Short mmCIF file of C-alpha atoms in Angstrom, two decimals:
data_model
loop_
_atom_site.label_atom_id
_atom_site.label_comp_id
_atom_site.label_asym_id
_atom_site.label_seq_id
_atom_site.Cartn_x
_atom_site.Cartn_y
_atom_site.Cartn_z
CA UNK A 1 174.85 101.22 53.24
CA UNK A 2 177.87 103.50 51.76
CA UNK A 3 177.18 106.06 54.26
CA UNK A 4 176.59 103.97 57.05
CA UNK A 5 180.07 102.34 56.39
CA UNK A 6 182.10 105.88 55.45
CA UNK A 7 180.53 106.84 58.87
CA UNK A 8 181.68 103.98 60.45
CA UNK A 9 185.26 103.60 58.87
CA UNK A 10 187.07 105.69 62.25
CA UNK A 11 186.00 102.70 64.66
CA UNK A 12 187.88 100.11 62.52
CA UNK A 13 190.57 100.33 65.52
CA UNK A 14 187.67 99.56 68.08
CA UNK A 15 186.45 96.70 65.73
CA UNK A 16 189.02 95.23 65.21
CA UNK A 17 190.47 95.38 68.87
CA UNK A 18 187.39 93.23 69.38
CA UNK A 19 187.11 90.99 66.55
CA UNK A 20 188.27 87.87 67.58
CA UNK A 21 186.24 85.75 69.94
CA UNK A 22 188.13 82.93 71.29
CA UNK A 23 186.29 79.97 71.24
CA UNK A 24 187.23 78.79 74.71
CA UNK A 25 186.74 75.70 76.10
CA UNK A 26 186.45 77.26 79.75
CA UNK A 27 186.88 74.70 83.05
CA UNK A 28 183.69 74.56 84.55
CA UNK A 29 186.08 75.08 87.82
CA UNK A 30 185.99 78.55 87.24
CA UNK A 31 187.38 79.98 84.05
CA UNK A 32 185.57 83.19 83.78
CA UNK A 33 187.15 84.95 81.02
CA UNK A 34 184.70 87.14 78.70
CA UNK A 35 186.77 90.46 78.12
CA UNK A 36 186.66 89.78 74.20
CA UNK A 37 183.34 87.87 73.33
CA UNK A 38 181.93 91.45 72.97
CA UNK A 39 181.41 92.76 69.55
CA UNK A 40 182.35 89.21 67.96
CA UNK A 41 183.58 89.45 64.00
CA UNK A 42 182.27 93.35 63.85
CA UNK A 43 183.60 94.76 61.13
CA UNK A 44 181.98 98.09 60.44
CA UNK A 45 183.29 98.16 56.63
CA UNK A 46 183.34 95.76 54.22
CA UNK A 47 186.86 93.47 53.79
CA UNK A 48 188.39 90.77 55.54
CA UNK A 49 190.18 90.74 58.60
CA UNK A 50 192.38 88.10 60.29
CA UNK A 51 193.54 88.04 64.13
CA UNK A 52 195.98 86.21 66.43
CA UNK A 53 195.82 86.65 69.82
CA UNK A 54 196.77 85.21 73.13
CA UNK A 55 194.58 85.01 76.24
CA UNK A 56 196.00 84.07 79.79
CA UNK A 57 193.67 83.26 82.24
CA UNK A 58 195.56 82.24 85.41
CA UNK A 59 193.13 80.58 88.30
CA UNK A 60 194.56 80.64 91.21
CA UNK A 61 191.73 81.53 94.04
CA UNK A 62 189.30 78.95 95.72
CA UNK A 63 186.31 80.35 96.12
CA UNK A 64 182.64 79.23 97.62
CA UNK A 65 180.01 81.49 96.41
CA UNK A 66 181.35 85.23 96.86
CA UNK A 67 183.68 84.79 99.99
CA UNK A 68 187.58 83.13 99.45
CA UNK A 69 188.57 79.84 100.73
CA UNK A 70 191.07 80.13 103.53
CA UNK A 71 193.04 76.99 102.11
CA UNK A 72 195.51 77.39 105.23
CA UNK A 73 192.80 75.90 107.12
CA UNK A 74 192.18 72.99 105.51
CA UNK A 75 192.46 69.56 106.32
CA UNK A 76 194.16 67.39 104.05
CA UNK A 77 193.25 64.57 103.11
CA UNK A 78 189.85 65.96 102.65
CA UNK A 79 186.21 64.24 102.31
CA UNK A 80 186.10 67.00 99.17
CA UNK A 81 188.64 67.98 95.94
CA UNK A 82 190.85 71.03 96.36
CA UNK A 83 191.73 72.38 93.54
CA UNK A 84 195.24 73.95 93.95
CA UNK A 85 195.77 76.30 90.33
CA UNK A 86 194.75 76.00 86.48
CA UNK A 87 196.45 78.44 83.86
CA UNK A 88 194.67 78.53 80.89
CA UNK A 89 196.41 79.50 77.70
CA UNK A 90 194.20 79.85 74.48
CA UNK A 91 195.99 81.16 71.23
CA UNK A 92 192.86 81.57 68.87
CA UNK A 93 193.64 82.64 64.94
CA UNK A 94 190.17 83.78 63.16
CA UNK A 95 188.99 84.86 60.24
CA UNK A 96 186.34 87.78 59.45
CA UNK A 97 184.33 88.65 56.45
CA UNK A 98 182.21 91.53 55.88
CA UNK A 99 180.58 91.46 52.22
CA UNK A 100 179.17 94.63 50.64
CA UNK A 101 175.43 93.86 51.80
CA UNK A 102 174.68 93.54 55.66
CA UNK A 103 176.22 90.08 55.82
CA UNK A 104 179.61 88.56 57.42
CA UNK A 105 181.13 85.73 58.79
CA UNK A 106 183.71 85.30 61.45
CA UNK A 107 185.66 81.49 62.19
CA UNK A 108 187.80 81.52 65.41
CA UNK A 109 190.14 78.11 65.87
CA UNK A 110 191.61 78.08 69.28
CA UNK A 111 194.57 76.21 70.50
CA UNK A 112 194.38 75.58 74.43
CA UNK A 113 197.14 74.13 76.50
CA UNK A 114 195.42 74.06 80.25
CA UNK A 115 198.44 73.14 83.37
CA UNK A 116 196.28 72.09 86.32
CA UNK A 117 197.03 71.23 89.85
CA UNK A 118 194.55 69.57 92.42
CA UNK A 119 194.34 67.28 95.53
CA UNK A 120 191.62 64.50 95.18
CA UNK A 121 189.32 63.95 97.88
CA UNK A 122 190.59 61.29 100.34
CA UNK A 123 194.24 61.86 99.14
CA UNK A 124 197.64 63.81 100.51
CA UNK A 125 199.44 64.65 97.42
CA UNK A 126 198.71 66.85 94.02
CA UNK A 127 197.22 65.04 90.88
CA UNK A 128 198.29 67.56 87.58
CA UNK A 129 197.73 67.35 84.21
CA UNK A 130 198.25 69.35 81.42
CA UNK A 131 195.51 69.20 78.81
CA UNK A 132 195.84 70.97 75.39
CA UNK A 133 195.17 70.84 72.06
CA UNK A 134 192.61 72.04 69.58
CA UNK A 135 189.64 73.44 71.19
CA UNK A 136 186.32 73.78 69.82
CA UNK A 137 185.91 75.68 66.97
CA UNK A 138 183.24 78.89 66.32
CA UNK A 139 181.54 79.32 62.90
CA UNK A 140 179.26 82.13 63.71
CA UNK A 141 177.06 84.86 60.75
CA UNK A 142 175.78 88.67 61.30
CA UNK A 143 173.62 90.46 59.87
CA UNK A 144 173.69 94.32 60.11
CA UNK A 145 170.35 94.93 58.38
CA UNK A 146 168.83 97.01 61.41
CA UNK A 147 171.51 99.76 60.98
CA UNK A 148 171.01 103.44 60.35
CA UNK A 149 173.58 106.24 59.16
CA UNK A 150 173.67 106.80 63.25
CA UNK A 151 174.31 103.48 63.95
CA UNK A 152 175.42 99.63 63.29
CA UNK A 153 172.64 96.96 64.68
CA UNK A 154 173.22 93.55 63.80
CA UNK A 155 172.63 90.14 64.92
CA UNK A 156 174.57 87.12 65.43
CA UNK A 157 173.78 83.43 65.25
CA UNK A 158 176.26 80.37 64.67
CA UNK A 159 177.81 76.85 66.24
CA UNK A 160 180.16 76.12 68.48
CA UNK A 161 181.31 72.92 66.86
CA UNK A 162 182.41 69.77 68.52
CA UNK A 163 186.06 69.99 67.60
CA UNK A 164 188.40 69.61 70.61
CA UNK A 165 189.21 66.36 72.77
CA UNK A 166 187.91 65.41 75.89
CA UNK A 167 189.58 62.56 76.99
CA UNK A 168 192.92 63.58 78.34
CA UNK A 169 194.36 62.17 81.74
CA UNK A 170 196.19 63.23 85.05
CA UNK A 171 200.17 63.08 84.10
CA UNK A 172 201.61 62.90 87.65
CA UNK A 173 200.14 62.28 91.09
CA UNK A 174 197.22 59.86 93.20
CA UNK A 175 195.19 60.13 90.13
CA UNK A 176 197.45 59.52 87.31
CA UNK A 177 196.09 57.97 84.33
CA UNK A 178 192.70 59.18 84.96
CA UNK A 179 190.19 61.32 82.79
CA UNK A 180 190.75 64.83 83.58
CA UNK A 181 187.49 66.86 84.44
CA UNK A 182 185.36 67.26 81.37
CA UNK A 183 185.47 71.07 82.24
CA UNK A 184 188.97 71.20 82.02
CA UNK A 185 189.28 69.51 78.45
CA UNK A 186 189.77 70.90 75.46
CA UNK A 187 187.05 70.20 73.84
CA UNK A 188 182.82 70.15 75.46
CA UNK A 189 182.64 67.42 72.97
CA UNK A 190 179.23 68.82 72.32
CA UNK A 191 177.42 71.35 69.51
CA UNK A 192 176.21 74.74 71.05
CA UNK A 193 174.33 77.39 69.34
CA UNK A 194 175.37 81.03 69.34
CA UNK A 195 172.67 83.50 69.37
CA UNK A 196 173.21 87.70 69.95
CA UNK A 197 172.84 91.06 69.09
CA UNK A 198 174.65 94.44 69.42
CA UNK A 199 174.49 98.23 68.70
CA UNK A 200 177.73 100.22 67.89
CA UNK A 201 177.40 104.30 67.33
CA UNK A 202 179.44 107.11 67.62
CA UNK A 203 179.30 109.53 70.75
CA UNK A 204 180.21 113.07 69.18
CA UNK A 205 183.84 113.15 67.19
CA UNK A 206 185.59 110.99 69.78
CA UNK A 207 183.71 108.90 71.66
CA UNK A 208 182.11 105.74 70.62
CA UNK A 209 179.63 102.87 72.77
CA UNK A 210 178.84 99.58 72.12
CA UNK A 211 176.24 97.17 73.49
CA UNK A 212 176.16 93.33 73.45
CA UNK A 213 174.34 90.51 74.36
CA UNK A 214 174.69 86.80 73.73
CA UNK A 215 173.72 83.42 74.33
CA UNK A 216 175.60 80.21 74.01
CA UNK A 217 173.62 77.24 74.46
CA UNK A 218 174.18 73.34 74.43
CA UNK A 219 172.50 71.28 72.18
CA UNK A 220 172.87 68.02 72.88
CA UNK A 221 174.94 65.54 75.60
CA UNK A 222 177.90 63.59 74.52
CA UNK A 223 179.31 60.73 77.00
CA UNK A 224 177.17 61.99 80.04
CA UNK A 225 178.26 65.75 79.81
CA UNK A 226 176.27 68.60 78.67
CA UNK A 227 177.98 72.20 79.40
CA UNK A 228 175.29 74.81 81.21
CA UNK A 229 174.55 77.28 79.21
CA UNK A 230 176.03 80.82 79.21
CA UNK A 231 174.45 84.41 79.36
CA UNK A 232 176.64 87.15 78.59
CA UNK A 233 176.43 91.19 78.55
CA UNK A 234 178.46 93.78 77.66
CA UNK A 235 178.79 97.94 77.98
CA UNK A 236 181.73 99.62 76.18
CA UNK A 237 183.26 103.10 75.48
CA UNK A 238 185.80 103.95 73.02
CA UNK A 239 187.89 108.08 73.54
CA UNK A 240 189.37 108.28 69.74
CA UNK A 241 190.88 111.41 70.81
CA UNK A 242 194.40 110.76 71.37
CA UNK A 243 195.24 109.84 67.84
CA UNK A 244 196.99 106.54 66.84
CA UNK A 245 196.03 104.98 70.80
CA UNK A 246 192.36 104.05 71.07
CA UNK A 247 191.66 103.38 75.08
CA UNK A 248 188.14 101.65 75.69
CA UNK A 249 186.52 100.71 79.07
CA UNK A 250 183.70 97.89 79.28
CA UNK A 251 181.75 96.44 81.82
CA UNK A 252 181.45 92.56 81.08
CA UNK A 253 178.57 90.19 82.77
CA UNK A 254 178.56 86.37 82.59
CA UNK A 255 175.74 83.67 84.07
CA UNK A 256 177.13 80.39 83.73
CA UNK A 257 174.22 77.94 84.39
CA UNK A 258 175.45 74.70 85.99
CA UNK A 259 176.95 71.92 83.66
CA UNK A 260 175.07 68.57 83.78
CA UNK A 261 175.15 64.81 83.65
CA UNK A 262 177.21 61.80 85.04
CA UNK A 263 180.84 62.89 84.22
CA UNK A 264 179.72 66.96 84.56
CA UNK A 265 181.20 68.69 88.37
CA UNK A 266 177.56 69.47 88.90
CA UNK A 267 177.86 70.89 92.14
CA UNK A 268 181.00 72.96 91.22
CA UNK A 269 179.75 74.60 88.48
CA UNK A 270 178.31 77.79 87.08
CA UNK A 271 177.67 81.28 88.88
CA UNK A 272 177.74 84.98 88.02
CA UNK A 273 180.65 87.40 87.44
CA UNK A 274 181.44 90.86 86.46
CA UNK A 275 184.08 92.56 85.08
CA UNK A 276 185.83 95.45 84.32
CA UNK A 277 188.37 96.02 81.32
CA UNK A 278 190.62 98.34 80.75
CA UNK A 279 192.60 98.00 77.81
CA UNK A 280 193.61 99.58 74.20
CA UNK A 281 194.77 99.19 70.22
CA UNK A 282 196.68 100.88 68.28
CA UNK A 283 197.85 100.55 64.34
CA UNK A 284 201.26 99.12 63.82
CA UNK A 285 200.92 99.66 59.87
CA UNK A 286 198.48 101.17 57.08
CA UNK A 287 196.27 97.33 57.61
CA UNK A 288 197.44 95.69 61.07
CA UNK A 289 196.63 97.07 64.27
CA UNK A 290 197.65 95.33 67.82
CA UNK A 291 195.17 95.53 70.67
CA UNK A 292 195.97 94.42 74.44
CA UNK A 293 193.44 94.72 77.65
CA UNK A 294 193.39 93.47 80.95
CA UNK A 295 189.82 92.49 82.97
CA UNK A 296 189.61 92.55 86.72
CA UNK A 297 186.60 91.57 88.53
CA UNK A 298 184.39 93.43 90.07
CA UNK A 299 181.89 90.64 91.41
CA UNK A 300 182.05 86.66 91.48
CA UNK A 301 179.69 84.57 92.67
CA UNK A 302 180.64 80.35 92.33
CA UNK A 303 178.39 77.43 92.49
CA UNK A 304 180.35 74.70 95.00
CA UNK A 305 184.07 75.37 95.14
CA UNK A 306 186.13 76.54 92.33
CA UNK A 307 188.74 78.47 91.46
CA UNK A 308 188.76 81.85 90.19
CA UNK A 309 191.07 84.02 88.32
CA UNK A 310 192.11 87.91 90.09
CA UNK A 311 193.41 89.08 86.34
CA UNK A 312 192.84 88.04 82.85
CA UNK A 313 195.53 89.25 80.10
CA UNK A 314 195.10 89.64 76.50
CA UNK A 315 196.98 90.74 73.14
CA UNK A 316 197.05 90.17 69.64
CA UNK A 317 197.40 91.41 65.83
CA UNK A 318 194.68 92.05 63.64
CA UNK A 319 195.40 92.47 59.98
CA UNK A 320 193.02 93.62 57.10
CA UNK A 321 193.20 92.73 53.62
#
């Protein structure tokens, strides 16, 4: 598809902006963060690509389905958990490869280190932990074979492989030397299957949309503990007409269903949120660009109690070669 791709070539800063998907093992206590799944390992032109970024997701709001927890209020000790604050740090390097025909490949490794402060039902004092290590990693494939010369449609499908721990303990506190959550490991300790598709075309000379939807989906239990499975959605507009900075917008939906089993927070898990995201890239050099946005929610809607973050944070480098 030369002409498809020539087309194409003035979104490479939007691409790449978006290109790497951390594979985050998210607390099923509430990490929401889904500014960046959109547009996973698109590269409209063929090449390689390689990313590091950094993600901060700082939870730090109790929430019961859409209305805040007035902690203040609460007595403690408690008959339930109350969950104080978890900041979630995920450093993810990946690598993309578009080849010449409508295939590529994209591999994200993520590196999480997850501080996390709670009070245990029937006890006075904070329990934390700090849980980190490598998370699991994401193999995922495209194909681009529905495109036109108007526009790039392609599909995804891929694993989420079983690659982090899960059986890190509480460092200080009532509950030290205990099993931290399963949702707040580093690892599912499960395989999940990646299934999506998107459409990327331009808008006139300078603007650009994308659409995106994806799956991810457990396939199997390990140790009593199956994640729920996650719907996503995505809208987003790039204005190419201030040169060197590319802004973009996009509207982000997530449905977490509920996690299951013996050692899953059943009834503190899953819900709905949406988001909205800001944020821009720029080149730095004639093959590395840097890309930064923030996402701020516009709706959230929790299973149980669980905390929530007001602001997620990301940045990172993207180089082509």
């Amino acid at each position: 598809m030369p002409r498809l791709f020539s087309r194409a070539l003035a979104a490479a800063p939007f691409a790449l902006a978006l290109s790497s998907t951390p594979a985050l093992a998210c607390a099923s206590c509430g990490c929401t963060f889904t500014s960046d799944w959109l547009n996973q390992g698109l590269v409209t032109q063929p090449g390689q690509a390689a990313t590091l970024r950094v993600d901060y997701v700082p939870q730090s709001q109790l929430r019961t389905g859409t209305s805040k927890v007035d902690t203040s209020q609460l007595t403690i000790p408690n008959d339930r958990e109350i969950e104080r604050w978890t900041d979630n740090v995920y450093l993810t390097a990946s690598y993309d490869r578009q080849f010449a025909s409508d295939w590529g490949i994209n591999v994200a490794v993520p590196l999480i280190i997850r501080p996390h402060a709670t009070i245990a039902e029937d006890t006075d004092a904070e329990s934390r932990s700090r849980t980190h290590g490598l998370g699991d990693i994401r193999v995922t494939a495209r194909w681009q074979g529905l495109s036109t010369p108007s526009g790039v449609t392609g599909l995804q499908f891929g694993l989420i492989l079983p690659t982090g721990g899960f059986h890190q303990t509480f460092r200080s506190g009532p509950a030290q030397g205990e099993e931290v959550d399963r949702g707040l490991q580093p690892g599912t300790g499960t395989t999940q299957a990646v299934i999506g598709a998107y459409h990327y075309r331009r808008l006139g000379r300078d603007w650009a949309l994308m659409v995106q939807a994806q799956a991810q989906i457990a396939l199997n239990a390990r140790q009593d503990y199956r994640p729920g499975t996650i719907g996503e959605a995505s809208l987003a507009v790039q204005w190419m007409g201030l040169g060197r900075v590319v802004p973009q917008l996009q509207i982000n939906a997530r449905i977490n269903g509920q996690d299951s089993g013996l050692n899953a927070d059943v009834e503190n898990s899953g819900g709905e949120q949406v988001y909205f995201a800001p944020g821009l890239s720029m080149p730095l050099a004639a093959r590395v660009s840097a890309f930064a946005h923030v996402q701020l929610p516009l709706y959230q809607r929790v299973v149980g109690w669980q905390l929530a973050p007001r602001v997620n944070l990301a940045a990172g480098l993207t180089a082509r070669f």
